[in-house]
Coordinates of C-alpha atoms in Angstrom, one line a residue:
M1 CA 154.9 145.2 103.5
N2 CA 152.8 145.9 100.5
S3 CA 154.7 143.4 98.3
S4 CA 154.5 140.8 101.1
L5 CA 150.8 141.1 101.5
T6 CA 150.2 141.0 97.8
K7 CA 152.3 137.9 97.4
K8 CA 150.5 136.2 100.3
I9 CA 147.1 136.8 98.8
I10 CA 148.1 135.9 95.3
I11 CA 149.8 132.6 96.5
R12 CA 146.6 131.7 98.4
I13 CA 144.4 132.5 95.5
I14 CA 146.7 130.3 93.2
L15 CA 146.5 127.5 95.7
I16 CA 142.7 127.8 95.9
V17 CA 142.4 127.9 92.1
L18 CA 144.7 124.9 91.7
I19 CA 142.9 122.8 94.3
S20 CA 139.5 123.8 92.8
M21 CA 140.7 123.0 89.3
I22 CA 142.1 119.6 90.3
L23 CA 138.8 118.7 92.1
F24 CA 136.8 120.1 89.2
T25 CA 138.8 118.0 86.7
V26 CA 138.8 114.8 88.7
L27 CA 135.1 115.0 89.7
G28 CA 134.1 116.1 86.2
N29 CA 136.1 113.4 84.6
R30 CA 134.7 110.8 87.0
I31 CA 131.1 111.9 86.4
I32 CA 131.5 112.0 82.6
S33 CA 133.3 108.7 82.6
N34 CA 130.5 107.1 84.6
R35 CA 127.9 108.6 82.3
F36 CA 129.9 107.3 79.3
E37 CA 130.1 103.8 80.7
E38 CA 126.3 103.9 81.3
F39 CA 125.8 105.2 77.8
S40 CA 128.2 102.7 76.2
F41 CA 126.7 99.8 78.2
T42 CA 123.1 100.7 77.2
L43 CA 124.1 101.3 73.5
G44 CA 126.1 98.1 73.5
K45 CA 123.2 96.1 74.8
R46 CA 120.9 97.4 72.1
Y47 CA 123.5 97.0 69.5
A48 CA 124.1 93.4 70.6
Q49 CA 120.3 92.8 70.6
Q50 CA 120.2 94.2 67.0
I51 CA 122.9 91.8 65.9
A52 CA 121.2 88.9 67.6
T53 CA 117.9 89.7 65.9
Q54 CA 119.5 89.9 62.5
L55 CA 121.5 86.7 63.1
S56 CA 118.4 84.9 64.3
I57 CA 116.7 85.8 61.0
E58 CA 119.6 84.6 59.0
Y59 CA 120.0 81.4 61.0
A60 CA 116.3 80.7 60.6
D61 CA 116.6 80.9 56.8
Y62 CA 119.9 79.0 56.4
Q63 CA 119.8 76.7 59.5
N64 CA 123.6 76.9 59.7
W65 CA 126.2 79.4 60.8
N66 CA 128.3 79.2 57.6
E67 CA 125.8 81.2 55.6
A68 CA 124.1 83.0 58.5
L69 CA 127.4 84.8 59.5
E70 CA 127.7 86.2 56.0
I71 CA 125.6 89.1 57.1
L72 CA 128.4 90.2 59.3
D73 CA 130.6 90.7 56.2
A74 CA 129.0 94.2 56.1
L75 CA 131.4 95.0 58.9
N76 CA 134.4 94.4 56.6
P77 CA 133.6 95.5 53.1
S78 CA 137.3 96.2 52.5
S79 CA 138.2 92.5 52.8
S80 CA 136.0 91.5 49.9
E81 CA 137.0 94.5 47.8
N82 CA 140.6 93.6 48.3
G83 CA 140.0 90.1 47.0
N84 CA 140.8 88.5 50.4
P85 CA 137.5 87.1 51.7
N86 CA 139.4 84.8 54.0
G87 CA 141.9 87.4 55.3
E88 CA 143.1 87.3 58.8
G89 CA 141.9 89.5 61.6
L90 CA 142.6 89.2 65.3
G91 CA 143.9 85.7 65.0
S92 CA 143.6 82.7 62.8
I93 CA 140.6 80.5 63.0
N94 CA 141.2 78.3 60.1
S95 CA 138.6 76.1 58.8
G96 CA 138.3 73.0 61.0
Q97 CA 140.8 74.2 63.6
G98 CA 138.8 76.1 66.1
Q99 CA 141.7 77.7 67.9
G100 CA 139.9 80.7 69.3
L101 CA 141.2 84.3 69.0
G102 CA 144.9 83.8 69.6
Q103 CA 147.1 84.7 72.5
G104 CA 145.4 88.0 73.3
L105 CA 142.3 86.4 74.7
G106 CA 143.9 84.3 77.3
Q107 CA 143.7 80.5 77.9
G108 CA 140.4 78.7 77.9
N109 CA 138.8 80.9 75.3
N110 CA 138.2 77.9 73.1
P111 CA 137.5 74.9 75.2
Q112 CA 139.1 71.7 74.1
N113 CA 137.0 69.0 72.4
Q114 CA 134.8 71.6 70.7
P115 CA 133.5 70.4 67.3
P116 CA 135.3 72.0 64.5
A117 CA 133.6 74.9 62.7
Q118 CA 133.1 74.3 59.0
N119 CA 133.6 77.2 56.5
I120 CA 133.5 79.8 59.2
P121 CA 133.6 83.3 57.8
P122 CA 136.9 85.1 58.3
I123 CA 137.7 87.1 61.4
T124 CA 137.4 90.5 59.9
Q125 CA 139.4 93.6 60.4
F126 CA 137.1 96.6 60.6
T127 CA 138.0 99.4 58.2
Q128 CA 134.7 100.9 57.5
Q129 CA 134.5 104.7 58.1
P130 CA 132.5 105.8 61.2
T131 CA 129.7 107.3 59.3
A132 CA 127.5 107.7 62.4
T133 CA 130.0 109.5 64.6
P134 CA 127.8 112.7 64.5
N135 CA 124.9 110.6 65.7
L136 CA 127.2 109.3 68.5
I137 CA 128.0 112.9 69.6
R138 CA 124.3 113.8 69.6
S139 CA 123.6 110.7 71.6
I140 CA 126.3 111.7 74.2
L141 CA 125.0 115.2 74.4
G142 CA 121.5 113.8 74.9
L143 CA 122.9 111.5 77.6
L144 CA 124.6 114.3 79.4
T145 CA 121.3 116.1 79.5
H146 CA 119.4 113.0 80.5
D147 CA 117.7 112.8 77.1
D148 CA 117.2 109.3 75.8
T149 CA 115.6 110.4 72.5
E150 CA 118.6 109.2 70.4
F151 CA 118.5 105.8 72.1
E152 CA 114.9 105.5 71.5
E153 CA 115.3 106.5 67.8
N154 CA 118.2 104.2 67.3
S155 CA 116.6 101.2 69.0
Q156 CA 113.0 101.6 68.0
D157 CA 113.3 98.9 65.3
I158 CA 115.6 96.5 67.1
H159 CA 113.1 93.7 67.7
K160 CA 111.5 94.0 64.2
P161 CA 112.4 90.8 62.2
Q162 CA 113.8 92.6 59.2
R163 CA 116.7 91.4 57.1
G164 CA 119.5 93.9 56.5
N165 CA 123.2 94.6 56.8
I166 CA 124.7 95.4 60.2
Q167 CA 126.7 98.6 60.5
N168 CA 129.4 98.7 63.1
V169 CA 129.0 102.5 63.3
N170 CA 131.1 102.9 66.5
R171 CA 133.9 100.2 65.8
E172 CA 132.5 98.0 68.5
T173 CA 134.2 94.8 69.5
I174 CA 131.9 91.9 68.5
I175 CA 132.1 88.2 69.4
V176 CA 129.6 85.5 68.2
F177 CA 129.3 82.1 69.9
D178 CA 127.4 79.1 68.7
Q179 CA 124.9 77.2 70.8
D180 CA 127.7 75.3 72.5
K181 CA 129.4 78.7 73.5
K182 CA 132.2 78.1 71.0
M183 CA 133.6 81.3 69.6
I184 CA 132.8 81.4 65.8
F185 CA 133.2 85.0 64.9
A186 CA 135.0 88.1 66.3
V187 CA 135.7 91.7 65.3
D188 CA 138.4 93.4 67.3
S189 CA 140.5 95.6 64.9
N190 CA 142.0 97.6 67.8
Q191 CA 142.9 94.5 69.9
L192 CA 140.6 95.7 72.7
L193 CA 140.2 92.1 73.9
N194 CA 143.9 91.7 75.0
D195 CA 144.0 90.2 78.4
I196 CA 140.2 89.9 78.4
N197 CA 138.6 86.5 78.7
P198 CA 135.1 86.7 77.1
Y199 CA 134.0 83.6 79.0
D200 CA 134.3 85.6 82.2
F201 CA 131.3 87.8 81.0
E202 CA 128.7 85.2 80.0
D203 CA 126.1 87.1 81.9
Q204 CA 126.5 89.9 79.4
W205 CA 126.0 87.8 76.3
I206 CA 122.8 88.2 74.3
S207 CA 121.2 85.0 73.2
I208 CA 120.3 84.4 69.5
Q209 CA 116.8 82.8 69.5
V210 CA 115.1 81.0 66.7
G211 CA 111.7 80.3 68.0
K212 CA 112.2 79.0 71.5
Q213 CA 115.6 77.5 70.7
T214 CA 118.9 79.3 71.6
V215 CA 121.2 78.8 68.6
G216 CA 124.0 81.1 69.7
Y217 CA 125.2 84.2 71.6
V218 CA 126.5 87.7 70.9
M219 CA 128.8 89.7 73.1
V220 CA 129.6 93.4 72.4
G221 CA 132.7 95.0 74.0
S222 CA 131.0 98.0 75.5
T223 CA 128.8 95.7 77.7
V224 CA 131.9 94.5 79.5
G225 CA 133.5 98.0 79.9
I226 CA 135.5 98.2 76.7
L227 CA 134.7 101.6 75.2
P228 CA 134.8 101.9 71.5
I229 CA 137.5 104.0 69.9
A230 CA 135.3 106.9 69.0
Q231 CA 133.9 107.2 72.5
K232 CA 137.4 107.0 74.0
V233 CA 138.6 109.8 71.8
L234 CA 135.6 111.9 72.6
L235 CA 136.1 111.2 76.4
N236 CA 139.7 112.2 76.2
Q237 CA 138.8 115.3 74.3
I238 CA 136.2 116.3 76.9
T239 CA 138.7 115.6 79.7
F240 CA 141.3 117.8 77.9
L241 CA 138.6 120.5 77.4
I242 CA 137.8 120.4 81.1
I243 CA 141.5 120.9 82.0
L244 CA 141.9 123.6 79.5
M245 CA 138.8 125.4 80.8
G246 CA 140.1 125.1 84.3
L247 CA 143.5 126.6 83.3
F248 CA 141.8 129.4 81.4
I249 CA 139.4 130.2 84.2
G250 CA 142.2 130.0 86.8
F251 CA 144.4 132.3 84.8
F252 CA 141.7 135.0 84.6
I253 CA 140.9 134.6 88.3
I254 CA 144.5 135.1 89.2
L255 CA 144.8 138.1 86.8
I256 CA 141.7 139.8 88.1
T257 CA 142.7 139.1 91.7
Y258 CA 146.1 140.6 91.1
L259 CA 144.6 143.7 89.6
Q260 CA 142.1 144.0 92.4
M261 CA 144.9 143.5 94.9
K262 CA 146.8 146.5 93.4
H263 CA 143.7 148.6 93.7
I264 CA 143.2 147.6 97.3
I265 CA 146.8 147.6 98.4
H266 CA 147.6 151.0 97.0
P267 CA 145.5 152.9 99.6
L268 CA 146.7 150.6 102.3
K269 CA 150.2 151.5 101.3
E270 CA 149.3 155.2 101.6
L271 CA 147.8 154.5 105.1
S272 CA 151.0 152.7 106.1
Q273 CA 153.3 155.5 105.0
S274 CA 151.1 158.2 106.6
S275 CA 150.9 156.2 109.8
A276 CA 154.7 155.9 109.9
A277 CA 155.0 159.7 109.3
I278 CA 152.6 160.4 112.2
A279 CA 154.6 158.0 114.4
H280 CA 157.6 160.2 113.7
G281 CA 155.8 163.4 114.7
N282 CA 154.6 164.6 111.4
L283 CA 150.9 165.3 111.9
E284 CA 150.4 167.1 108.5
Q285 CA 149.0 164.0 106.9
H286 CA 145.9 163.6 104.7
I287 CA 144.9 160.7 102.4
D288 CA 142.8 161.3 99.3
I289 CA 140.8 158.1 98.9
N290 CA 137.3 158.5 97.4
S291 CA 135.6 155.2 97.7
N292 CA 132.4 154.2 99.4
D293 CA 133.6 151.1 101.0
E294 CA 135.6 149.9 104.1
I295 CA 138.9 151.3 102.6
G296 CA 137.2 154.7 102.2
D297 CA 135.9 154.6 105.8
L298 CA 139.3 153.7 107.0
A299 CA 140.9 156.6 105.1
H300 CA 138.2 159.0 106.5
S301 CA 138.8 157.8 110.0
F302 CA 142.6 158.2 109.5
N303 CA 142.2 161.7 108.3
Q304 CA 139.9 162.6 111.2
M305 CA 142.4 161.0 113.6
A306 CA 145.3 163.0 112.1
V307 CA 143.3 166.3 112.6
E308 CA 142.4 165.4 116.2
L309 CA 146.0 164.5 117.0
K310 CA 147.1 167.8 115.6
E311 CA 144.5 169.6 117.6
Q312 CA 145.5 167.7 120.7
Q313 CA 149.2 168.6 120.1
T314 CA 148.3 172.2 119.7
L315 CA 146.1 172.1 122.8
R316 CA 148.9 170.3 124.8
K317 CA 151.4 172.9 123.8
R318 CA 149.1 175.8 124.6
T319 CA 148.1 174.1 127.9
T320 CA 151.7 173.7 128.9
A321 CA 152.4 177.4 128.1
D322 CA 149.2 178.5 130.0
I323 CA 150.2 176.4 133.1
A324 CA 153.7 177.9 133.0
H325 CA 152.2 181.4 132.7
E326 CA 149.6 180.8 135.5
L327 CA 152.2 179.5 137.8
R328 CA 154.8 182.1 137.0
T329 CA 152.6 185.1 137.7
P330 CA 151.7 184.4 141.4
L331 CA 155.1 183.1 142.1
T332 CA 156.6 186.3 140.7
V333 CA 154.3 188.4 142.9
M334 CA 155.2 186.3 146.0
Q335 CA 158.9 186.5 145.1
I336 CA 158.8 190.3 144.8
D337 CA 157.0 190.7 148.1
L338 CA 159.4 188.4 149.9
E339 CA 162.4 190.1 148.5
S340 CA 161.0 193.5 149.5
I341 CA 160.4 192.2 153.0
E342 CA 163.9 190.8 153.1
D343 CA 165.4 194.1 151.9
G344 CA 163.4 196.1 154.5
I345 CA 161.4 197.9 151.8
L346 CA 158.2 196.3 152.7
K347 CA 156.9 195.6 156.2
P348 CA 155.3 192.2 156.8
D349 CA 152.1 193.7 158.0
Q350 CA 148.6 192.1 157.8
D351 CA 147.9 193.3 154.3
V352 CA 151.1 191.8 152.9
I353 CA 150.5 188.5 154.7
Q354 CA 147.0 188.3 153.3
R355 CA 148.2 189.0 149.8
L356 CA 150.8 186.3 150.1
Q357 CA 148.2 183.9 151.5
Y358 CA 145.9 184.7 148.6
Q359 CA 148.6 183.9 146.1
V360 CA 149.4 180.6 147.8
S361 CA 145.7 179.7 147.9
H362 CA 145.4 180.6 144.2
L363 CA 148.3 178.3 143.4
G364 CA 146.8 175.5 145.5
N365 CA 143.4 175.8 143.8
M366 CA 145.0 175.7 140.4
V367 CA 147.0 172.7 141.2
N368 CA 143.9 170.9 142.5
D369 CA 142.0 171.9 139.4
L370 CA 144.8 170.5 137.2
R371 CA 144.8 167.3 139.2
I372 CA 141.0 166.9 138.7
L373 CA 141.4 167.5 134.9
S374 CA 144.2 165.0 134.6
L375 CA 142.3 162.3 136.5
S376 CA 139.2 162.9 134.4
D377 CA 141.3 162.8 131.1
A378 CA 142.9 159.5 132.2
G379 CA 139.5 158.0 133.2
E380 CA 140.7 157.6 136.8
L381 CA 138.5 160.1 138.5
I382 CA 136.5 158.2 141.2
L383 CA 132.9 159.2 141.6
E384 CA 130.9 158.3 144.7
K385 CA 127.5 158.2 143.0
E386 CA 124.2 157.7 144.9
I387 CA 120.5 158.1 144.1
L388 CA 119.4 161.5 145.3
D389 CA 116.4 163.8 144.7
M390 CA 117.7 166.8 142.8
V391 CA 114.9 169.1 144.1
P392 CA 116.0 169.3 147.7
F393 CA 119.6 169.0 146.7
L394 CA 119.5 172.1 144.5
D395 CA 117.2 174.0 146.9
G396 CA 119.7 173.4 149.7
F397 CA 122.6 174.6 147.5
V398 CA 120.8 177.9 146.7
E399 CA 120.0 178.6 150.3
R400 CA 123.6 178.0 151.4
M401 CA 125.0 180.3 148.7
R402 CA 122.6 183.2 149.2
S403 CA 125.1 185.1 151.3
L404 CA 127.5 185.3 148.3
G405 CA 125.2 187.8 146.6
T406 CA 125.0 190.1 149.5
E407 CA 128.0 192.2 148.6
K408 CA 126.6 193.1 145.1
Q409 CA 123.0 192.9 146.3
I410 CA 122.3 190.1 143.9
Q411 CA 119.1 188.2 144.5
F412 CA 118.8 184.4 144.0
K413 CA 115.6 183.2 142.5
K414 CA 114.3 179.6 142.2
N415 CA 112.2 178.3 139.4
F416 CA 111.5 174.6 140.0
K417 CA 109.0 173.0 137.6
T418 CA 108.9 169.6 139.3
N419 CA 108.6 168.4 142.9
H420 CA 110.5 165.2 142.4
A421 CA 113.5 164.4 140.3
L422 CA 115.7 161.4 141.2
A423 CA 119.1 161.1 139.7
T424 CA 122.3 159.1 140.3
F425 CA 125.2 161.5 140.9
D426 CA 128.2 162.3 143.1
A427 CA 126.9 165.1 145.3
K428 CA 130.4 166.5 146.0
R429 CA 131.3 166.8 142.3
I430 CA 127.9 168.2 141.2
T431 CA 128.2 170.8 144.0
Q432 CA 131.6 171.7 142.6
V433 CA 130.1 172.2 139.2
L434 CA 127.3 174.4 140.5
T435 CA 129.7 176.4 142.6
N436 CA 132.0 177.1 139.6
L437 CA 129.0 178.2 137.5
L438 CA 127.6 180.4 140.4
H439 CA 131.0 182.1 140.9
N440 CA 131.1 182.7 137.1
A441 CA 127.6 184.2 137.2
L442 CA 128.4 186.4 140.2
R443 CA 131.6 187.6 138.6
H444 CA 129.8 188.8 135.5
S445 CA 126.5 190.0 137.1
P446 CA 126.0 193.8 137.8
N447 CA 124.9 195.1 141.1
N448 CA 121.2 194.8 142.1
S449 CA 120.7 192.1 139.5
Q450 CA 119.2 188.6 139.7
I451 CA 120.5 185.0 139.3
T452 CA 117.8 182.4 138.5
F453 CA 118.1 178.7 139.3
S454 CA 115.8 176.5 137.3
L455 CA 115.0 172.8 137.5
E456 CA 112.7 170.7 135.3
R457 CA 112.3 167.1 134.2
Y458 CA 111.4 165.9 130.7
Q459 CA 111.4 162.4 129.3
N460 CA 114.4 160.7 131.0
K461 CA 116.4 163.8 131.6
I462 CA 116.8 166.4 134.4
L463 CA 117.7 169.9 133.2
I464 CA 119.3 172.4 135.6
S465 CA 120.0 176.0 134.5
I466 CA 121.7 179.0 136.0
S467 CA 120.9 182.4 134.4
D468 CA 122.5 185.8 135.1
Q469 CA 121.8 189.3 133.9
G470 CA 125.4 190.1 133.0
E471 CA 127.0 191.5 129.8
G472 CA 126.6 188.3 127.9
I473 CA 129.0 186.3 125.7
P474 CA 129.5 187.0 121.9
A475 CA 128.1 184.2 119.7
D476 CA 131.5 183.2 118.3
K477 CA 132.8 182.7 121.8
V478 CA 130.1 180.5 123.3
E479 CA 131.6 177.3 121.9
V480 CA 135.1 178.0 123.3
I481 CA 134.5 179.2 126.8
F482 CA 134.8 175.6 128.1
N483 CA 138.4 175.3 126.7
R484 CA 141.1 175.2 129.4
F485 CA 142.7 178.6 130.4
Y486 CA 140.3 180.5 128.1
R487 CA 139.3 184.0 129.2
L488 CA 136.9 186.3 127.4
E489 CA 139.1 189.1 128.2
E490 CA 142.8 188.2 128.0
A491 CA 143.8 191.3 130.0
R492 CA 141.4 190.5 132.8
S493 CA 143.3 190.1 136.1
R494 CA 143.3 186.9 138.0
D495 CA 141.5 188.6 140.8
T496 CA 138.4 188.8 138.6
G497 CA 139.1 186.3 135.8
G498 CA 140.2 183.2 137.7
S499 CA 142.6 180.6 136.3
G500 CA 140.5 179.8 133.2
L501 CA 140.0 176.1 134.4
G502 CA 136.6 176.4 136.1
L503 CA 134.4 175.8 133.1
A504 CA 136.7 173.1 131.7
I505 CA 136.4 171.3 135.0
C506 CA 132.6 171.7 134.9
K507 CA 132.5 170.1 131.4
N508 CA 134.6 167.1 132.4
L509 CA 132.7 166.4 135.6
V510 CA 129.3 166.6 133.9
E511 CA 130.5 164.3 131.1
E512 CA 131.7 161.9 133.8
H513 CA 128.1 161.7 134.9
A514 CA 127.0 160.8 131.3
G515 CA 125.5 164.3 130.9
K516 CA 126.3 167.4 128.9
I517 CA 126.7 171.1 129.6
W518 CA 126.3 174.1 127.3
A519 CA 125.7 177.8 127.4
E520 CA 123.3 180.2 125.6
S521 CA 123.9 183.9 125.7
E522 CA 122.9 187.2 124.2
V523 CA 125.1 190.2 124.5
G524 CA 123.7 192.7 126.9
H525 CA 121.0 190.3 128.2
G526 CA 123.0 187.8 130.2
T527 CA 124.1 184.2 129.9
T528 CA 122.4 180.9 130.8
F529 CA 124.3 177.7 131.6
F530 CA 122.5 174.4 131.2
I531 CA 123.3 171.0 132.8
E532 CA 121.5 167.9 131.6
L533 CA 121.8 164.7 133.6
P534 CA 120.1 161.3 133.2
A535 CA 117.1 160.8 135.4
H536 CA 116.9 157.7 137.6
S537 CA 114.2 155.4 136.2

């Protein structure tokens, strides 16, 4: 059971972590990719504008593309250093041929009947080191934090007509068109233009203006969604980092969850084993779990339950023994008398018959008391409650019972502190409670003494008390006198001590009325029983 619960929880945690990691990776990659595209598009636009500005200056000076394009040789310093100023790049645009960029650009890249280009600079292969990559990283970090400072710094001089070399710091794909939209220059060292037709993206071209005349166009790959190599590498590294972080975090979540599960499951395992032991009758169970949480509360409740079950078992065994004893004694007396009558030893005169009748009545009362207790314990005792005034009810009870004190010359005194006290109760059952308490007071009251009946109302309660002037009850016995079959004097005969069920019945009946009953006593000064019932509002 423990292993099964742990596995279920761990498997669910793993599934949650995996789903979260996948969503985190996909959404994170999508967001970063979108931001990269925005960044690359913006940077490409500005870079294209810078090229267009420089080319416009060169074209204004030379009035032809042959010399104006020489500024773009800065993108390929290795070609001149290697002594191959006319080396091949993406394709072969030989002087006077005008064949476009080769097969990779698709058909229609160089429309037919275009005038041949004269002395066009070579299509270069970019080999310059990416000296500005740290600037790129700072720009990306600025972008991710919505900081355009790098963009502003990099582009603040774009529109200033200054002559200078153009640095392809990010290995951009660059294509230059003349005024007739004929391709006259291209840099695409990584063949990023394969299967891309530049003429499908004319709206992304930047015009090269000399005065008010358009003399050519520039297209940069990032403006049509072609990320430079450095950006692609960085994007892949960031994606890999996101996945690695997800795996790392997921591993620690699973590890911590597993350790926590062991900490939680261990006390549950103890509870399971102890519950199984109780189910097999072993009530000597106790769990030592010291934690101030739900598990600790559960362990405390379990320990309390085990103690109460043990007490109930002890009480049940003692009750069974007491019932057997209470039944055996009168039955034994009756059996002896009947056998004596049968053998002719005892004559069935009036005294013998009355003694037998008393024993039968005693057995009947005890069986009835046990029936009331069993119904109350099972919650099946039916109460016929009604709203009555406790003042006339208790007054009538006292007057009806006065004759019981005649034999011992005991006086009944009433001490009512209210003239009106409505309550909802079953008159028959409350009369039974008062009768049991009165008989108990009469039994322990000396001759020529007094029993006082008091009644008062306070807040939303009605308090009834019955006080005698008997021998009193020791302090250590006051709490147990309501236990079933309990007698203060174990040797007391049943003629004076009863069956030991009267006070237990009183307690059950009062609690059935949502009230409580208790006793206060002082040895040598008598005992007072209190009954508290809810008042009718």
